[in-house]
Amino acid sequence: MSDPVAAVPASPKAYPEALDCVQKTEKMMQVVPGLVVLVLVGLPVLSELAHLRVSSAITIGVIMLIIAGFVAKGVTRFILSPIRTTRYKAVANQLAEGVRAIPASVSQWRCWWEGAPGALAVTQAGDLVIVDRSTNYEELWLRPSQLAHISVEREAVQITNTKHGGRFTLGGASRGGLFGGYTFGGKSRSVTHMQETAFLEIRYQLERNGMTYTSVIPFGADRRGADALCATLVRLEQG
């Protein structure tokens, strides 16, 4: 029987382009909204202060701060988030190709882009290969003995949708009040449902009794998929 450790490459593959892309995207998501607020609030306030209108500067500052908050949210939602999604999906595809091409027989693999892109592969020899944000986008080969804890976690969010019924008037009305009428109020109906997202947490140790690291794999609404991969990893056997 072949030694499973021998399948581990001497120099695991690294993805510096992926790390650079993720770091720049994270910085963009943090800095740009702040710049939007700074420009929209700072310029008008400085203009008022330049004319020594302090009270006006305070009033305008408060108003522009509220407006800038909405603008920053809009920029994040409609511009920055789509850019992040496009970039992260491209990185995830690159990582998926990488883990499928590792020097070992792969029994199953998975990639993801939510949160931060990543990919993993399970080899027939019983190794788990992870490349994600927790590994700084370098392939990490783990043996079953290095897996400290594997669990499926979930987050639940209550979402309420409210529908408002129309209003209608029985009878006629005129400016002079010659015709009477009665207006019936509309009805509102709220429906609340629970939205759950599942993610798999893999805690591992690179050294015996060493520091524990965590890799998080999102599964969205696919709780069964998370449970299935969890069961596979719990039952890993070294070949």
JSON list of N, CA, C and O in Angstrom, two decimals, residues 47-70:
[
{"chain": "A", "resi": 47, "resn": "SER", "atom": "N", "xyz": [-16.90, 74.42, 2.83]},
{"chain": "A", "resi": 47, "resn": "SER", "atom": "CA", "xyz": [-17.31, 75.63, 2.12]},
{"chain": "A", "resi": 47, "resn": "SER", "atom": "C", "xyz": [-17.99, 76.62, 3.06]},
{"chain": "A", "resi": 47, "resn": "SER", "atom": "O", "xyz": [-17.74, 77.83, 2.99]},
{"chain": "A", "resi": 48, "resn": "GLU", "atom": "N", "xyz": [-18.84, 76.11, 3.94]},
{"chain": "A", "resi": 48, "resn": "GLU", "atom": "CA", "xyz": [-19.52, 76.99, 4.90]},
{"chain": "A", "resi": 48, "resn": "GLU", "atom": "C", "xyz": [-18.53, 77.53, 5.93]},
{"chain": "A", "resi": 48, "resn": "GLU", "atom": "O", "xyz": [-18.60, 78.70, 6.31]},
{"chain": "A", "resi": 49, "resn": "LEU", "atom": "N", "xyz": [-17.63, 76.71, 6.38]},
{"chain": "A", "resi": 49, "resn": "LEU", "atom": "CA", "xyz": [-16.65, 77.17, 7.36]},
{"chain": "A", "resi": 49, "resn": "LEU", "atom": "C", "xyz": [-15.71, 78.21, 6.77]},
{"chain": "A", "resi": 49, "resn": "LEU", "atom": "O", "xyz": [-15.23, 79.12, 7.48]},
{"chain": "A", "resi": 50, "resn": "ALA", "atom": "N", "xyz": [-15.44, 78.08, 5.47]},
{"chain": "A", "resi": 50, "resn": "ALA", "atom": "CA", "xyz": [-14.57, 79.06, 4.82]},
{"chain": "A", "resi": 50, "resn": "ALA", "atom": "C", "xyz": [-15.19, 80.46, 4.84]},
{"chain": "A", "resi": 50, "resn": "ALA", "atom": "O", "xyz": [-14.48, 81.46, 4.81]},
{"chain": "A", "resi": 51, "resn": "HIS", "atom": "N", "xyz": [-16.53, 80.51, 4.90]},
{"chain": "A", "resi": 51, "resn": "HIS", "atom": "CA", "xyz": [-17.23, 81.79, 4.98]},
{"chain": "A", "resi": 51, "resn": "HIS", "atom": "C", "xyz": [-17.65, 82.11, 6.42]},
{"chain": "A", "resi": 51, "resn": "HIS", "atom": "O", "xyz": [-18.49, 82.99, 6.65]},
{"chain": "A", "resi": 52, "resn": "LEU", "atom": "N", "xyz": [-17.06, 81.36, 7.37]},
{"chain": "A", "resi": 52, "resn": "LEU", "atom": "CA", "xyz": [-17.30, 81.59, 8.80]},
{"chain": "A", "resi": 52, "resn": "LEU", "atom": "C", "xyz": [-18.76, 81.42, 9.20]},
{"chain": "A", "resi": 52, "resn": "LEU", "atom": "O", "xyz": [-19.25, 82.06, 10.14]},
{"chain": "A", "resi": 53, "resn": "ARG", "atom": "N", "xyz": [-19.47, 80.55, 8.50]},
{"chain": "A", "resi": 53, "resn": "ARG", "atom": "CA", "xyz": [-20.86, 80.27, 8.85]},
{"chain": "A", "resi": 53, "resn": "ARG", "atom": "C", "xyz": [-20.90, 78.94, 9.62]},
{"chain": "A", "resi": 53, "resn": "ARG", "atom": "O", "xyz": [-21.18, 77.89, 9.05]},
{"chain": "A", "resi": 54, "resn": "VAL", "atom": "N", "xyz": [-20.60, 79.01, 10.89]},
{"chain": "A", "resi": 54, "resn": "VAL", "atom": "CA", "xyz": [-20.45, 77.81, 11.70]},
{"chain": "A", "resi": 54, "resn": "VAL", "atom": "C", "xyz": [-21.78, 77.08, 11.90]},
{"chain": "A", "resi": 54, "resn": "VAL", "atom": "O", "xyz": [-21.87, 75.87, 11.73]},
{"chain": "A", "resi": 55, "resn": "SER", "atom": "N", "xyz": [-22.81, 77.83, 12.27]},
{"chain": "A", "resi": 55, "resn": "SER", "atom": "CA", "xyz": [-24.11, 77.20, 12.51]},
{"chain": "A", "resi": 55, "resn": "SER", "atom": "C", "xyz": [-24.65, 76.56, 11.23]},
{"chain": "A", "resi": 55, "resn": "SER", "atom": "O", "xyz": [-25.22, 75.47, 11.26]},
{"chain": "A", "resi": 56, "resn": "SER", "atom": "N", "xyz": [-24.46, 77.23, 10.11]},
{"chain": "A", "resi": 56, "resn": "SER", "atom": "CA", "xyz": [-24.90, 76.69, 8.82]},
{"chain": "A", "resi": 56, "resn": "SER", "atom": "C", "xyz": [-24.09, 75.44, 8.48]},
{"chain": "A", "resi": 56, "resn": "SER", "atom": "O", "xyz": [-24.64, 74.47, 7.94]},
{"chain": "A", "resi": 57, "resn": "ALA", "atom": "N", "xyz": [-22.80, 75.45, 8.82]},
{"chain": "A", "resi": 57, "resn": "ALA", "atom": "CA", "xyz": [-21.95, 74.29, 8.53]},
{"chain": "A", "resi": 57, "resn": "ALA", "atom": "C", "xyz": [-22.43, 73.08, 9.32]},
{"chain": "A", "resi": 57, "resn": "ALA", "atom": "O", "xyz": [-22.44, 71.95, 8.80]},
{"chain": "A", "resi": 58, "resn": "ILE", "atom": "N", "xyz": [-22.84, 73.29, 10.57]},
{"chain": "A", "resi": 58, "resn": "ILE", "atom": "CA", "xyz": [-23.33, 72.18, 11.40]},
{"chain": "A", "resi": 58, "resn": "ILE", "atom": "C", "xyz": [-24.62, 71.61, 10.83]},
{"chain": "A", "resi": 58, "resn": "ILE", "atom": "O", "xyz": [-24.79, 70.39, 10.71]},
{"chain": "A", "resi": 59, "resn": "THR", "atom": "N", "xyz": [-25.53, 72.52, 10.46]},
{"chain": "A", "resi": 59, "resn": "THR", "atom": "CA", "xyz": [-26.82, 72.07, 9.91]},
{"chain": "A", "resi": 59, "resn": "THR", "atom": "C", "xyz": [-26.62, 71.30, 8.61]},
{"chain": "A", "resi": 59, "resn": "THR", "atom": "O", "xyz": [-27.17, 70.21, 8.42]},
{"chain": "A", "resi": 60, "resn": "ILE", "atom": "N", "xyz": [-25.83, 71.88, 7.71]},
{"chain": "A", "resi": 60, "resn": "ILE", "atom": "CA", "xyz": [-25.57, 71.21, 6.43]},
{"chain": "A", "resi": 60, "resn": "ILE", "atom": "C", "xyz": [-24.84, 69.89, 6.64]},
{"chain": "A", "resi": 60, "resn": "ILE", "atom": "O", "xyz": [-25.11, 68.89, 5.96]},
{"chain": "A", "resi": 61, "resn": "GLY", "atom": "N", "xyz": [-23.92, 69.87, 7.63]},
{"chain": "A", "resi": 61, "resn": "GLY", "atom": "CA", "xyz": [-23.19, 68.64, 7.91]},
{"chain": "A", "resi": 61, "resn": "GLY", "atom": "C", "xyz": [-24.10, 67.51, 8.33]},
{"chain": "A", "resi": 61, "resn": "GLY", "atom": "O", "xyz": [-23.94, 66.37, 7.90]},
{"chain": "A", "resi": 62, "resn": "VAL", "atom": "N", "xyz": [-25.08, 67.82, 9.19]},
{"chain": "A", "resi": 62, "resn": "VAL", "atom": "CA", "xyz": [-26.01, 66.79, 9.65]},
{"chain": "A", "resi": 62, "resn": "VAL", "atom": "C", "xyz": [-26.87, 66.29, 8.50]},
{"chain": "A", "resi": 62, "resn": "VAL", "atom": "O", "xyz": [-27.08, 65.08, 8.32]},
{"chain": "A", "resi": 63, "resn": "ILE", "atom": "N", "xyz": [-27.36, 67.22, 7.69]},
{"chain": "A", "resi": 63, "resn": "ILE", "atom": "CA", "xyz": [-28.21, 66.83, 6.55]},
{"chain": "A", "resi": 63, "resn": "ILE", "atom": "C", "xyz": [-27.43, 65.99, 5.55]},
{"chain": "A", "resi": 63, "resn": "ILE", "atom": "O", "xyz": [-27.89, 64.94, 5.08]},
{"chain": "A", "resi": 64, "resn": "MET", "atom": "N", "xyz": [-26.22, 66.44, 5.22]},
{"chain": "A", "resi": 64, "resn": "MET", "atom": "CA", "xyz": [-25.42, 65.73, 4.23]},
{"chain": "A", "resi": 64, "resn": "MET", "atom": "C", "xyz": [-24.95, 64.38, 4.76]},
{"chain": "A", "resi": 64, "resn": "MET", "atom": "O", "xyz": [-24.75, 63.44, 3.99]},
{"chain": "A", "resi": 65, "resn": "LEU", "atom": "N", "xyz": [-24.78, 64.27, 6.09]},
{"chain": "A", "resi": 65, "resn": "LEU", "atom": "CA", "xyz": [-24.38, 62.99, 6.67]},
{"chain": "A", "resi": 65, "resn": "LEU", "atom": "C", "xyz": [-25.47, 61.95, 6.45]},
{"chain": "A", "resi": 65, "resn": "LEU", "atom": "O", "xyz": [-25.18, 60.78, 6.13]},
{"chain": "A", "resi": 66, "resn": "ILE", "atom": "N", "xyz": [-26.73, 62.36, 6.60]},
{"chain": "A", "resi": 66, "resn": "ILE", "atom": "CA", "xyz": [-27.85, 61.44, 6.37]},
{"chain": "A", "resi": 66, "resn": "ILE", "atom": "C", "xyz": [-27.91, 61.03, 4.89]},
{"chain": "A", "resi": 66, "resn": "ILE", "atom": "O", "xyz": [-28.05, 59.86, 4.55]},
{"chain": "A", "resi": 67, "resn": "ILE", "atom": "N", "xyz": [-27.77, 62.05, 4.02]},
{"chain": "A", "resi": 67, "resn": "ILE", "atom": "CA", "xyz": [-27.82, 61.78, 2.58]},
{"chain": "A", "resi": 67, "resn": "ILE", "atom": "C", "xyz": [-26.65, 60.88, 2.16]},
{"chain": "A", "resi": 67, "resn": "ILE", "atom": "O", "xyz": [-26.81, 59.93, 1.40]},
{"chain": "A", "resi": 68, "resn": "ALA", "atom": "N", "xyz": [-25.47, 61.20, 2.69]},
{"chain": "A", "resi": 68, "resn": "ALA", "atom": "CA", "xyz": [-24.28, 60.43, 2.32]},
{"chain": "A", "resi": 68, "resn": "ALA", "atom": "C", "xyz": [-24.39, 58.98, 2.76]},
{"chain": "A", "resi": 68, "resn": "ALA", "atom": "O", "xyz": [-23.88, 58.08, 2.09]},
{"chain": "A", "resi": 69, "resn": "GLY", "atom": "N", "xyz": [-25.07, 58.74, 3.89]},
{"chain": "A", "resi": 69, "resn": "GLY", "atom": "CA", "xyz": [-25.26, 57.36, 4.34]},
{"chain": "A", "resi": 69, "resn": "GLY", "atom": "C", "xyz": [-26.05, 56.54, 3.34]},
{"chain": "A", "resi": 69, "resn": "GLY", "atom": "O", "xyz": [-25.69, 55.39, 3.03]},
{"chain": "A", "resi": 70, "resn": "PHE", "atom": "N", "xyz": [-27.14, 57.14, 2.80]},
{"chain": "A", "resi": 70, "resn": "PHE", "atom": "CA", "xyz": [-27.93, 56.44, 1.79]},
{"chain": "A", "resi": 70, "resn": "PHE", "atom": "C", "xyz": [-27.13, 56.25, 0.50]},
{"chain": "A", "resi": 70, "resn": "PHE", "atom": "O", "xyz": [-27.20, 55.20, -0.14]}
]
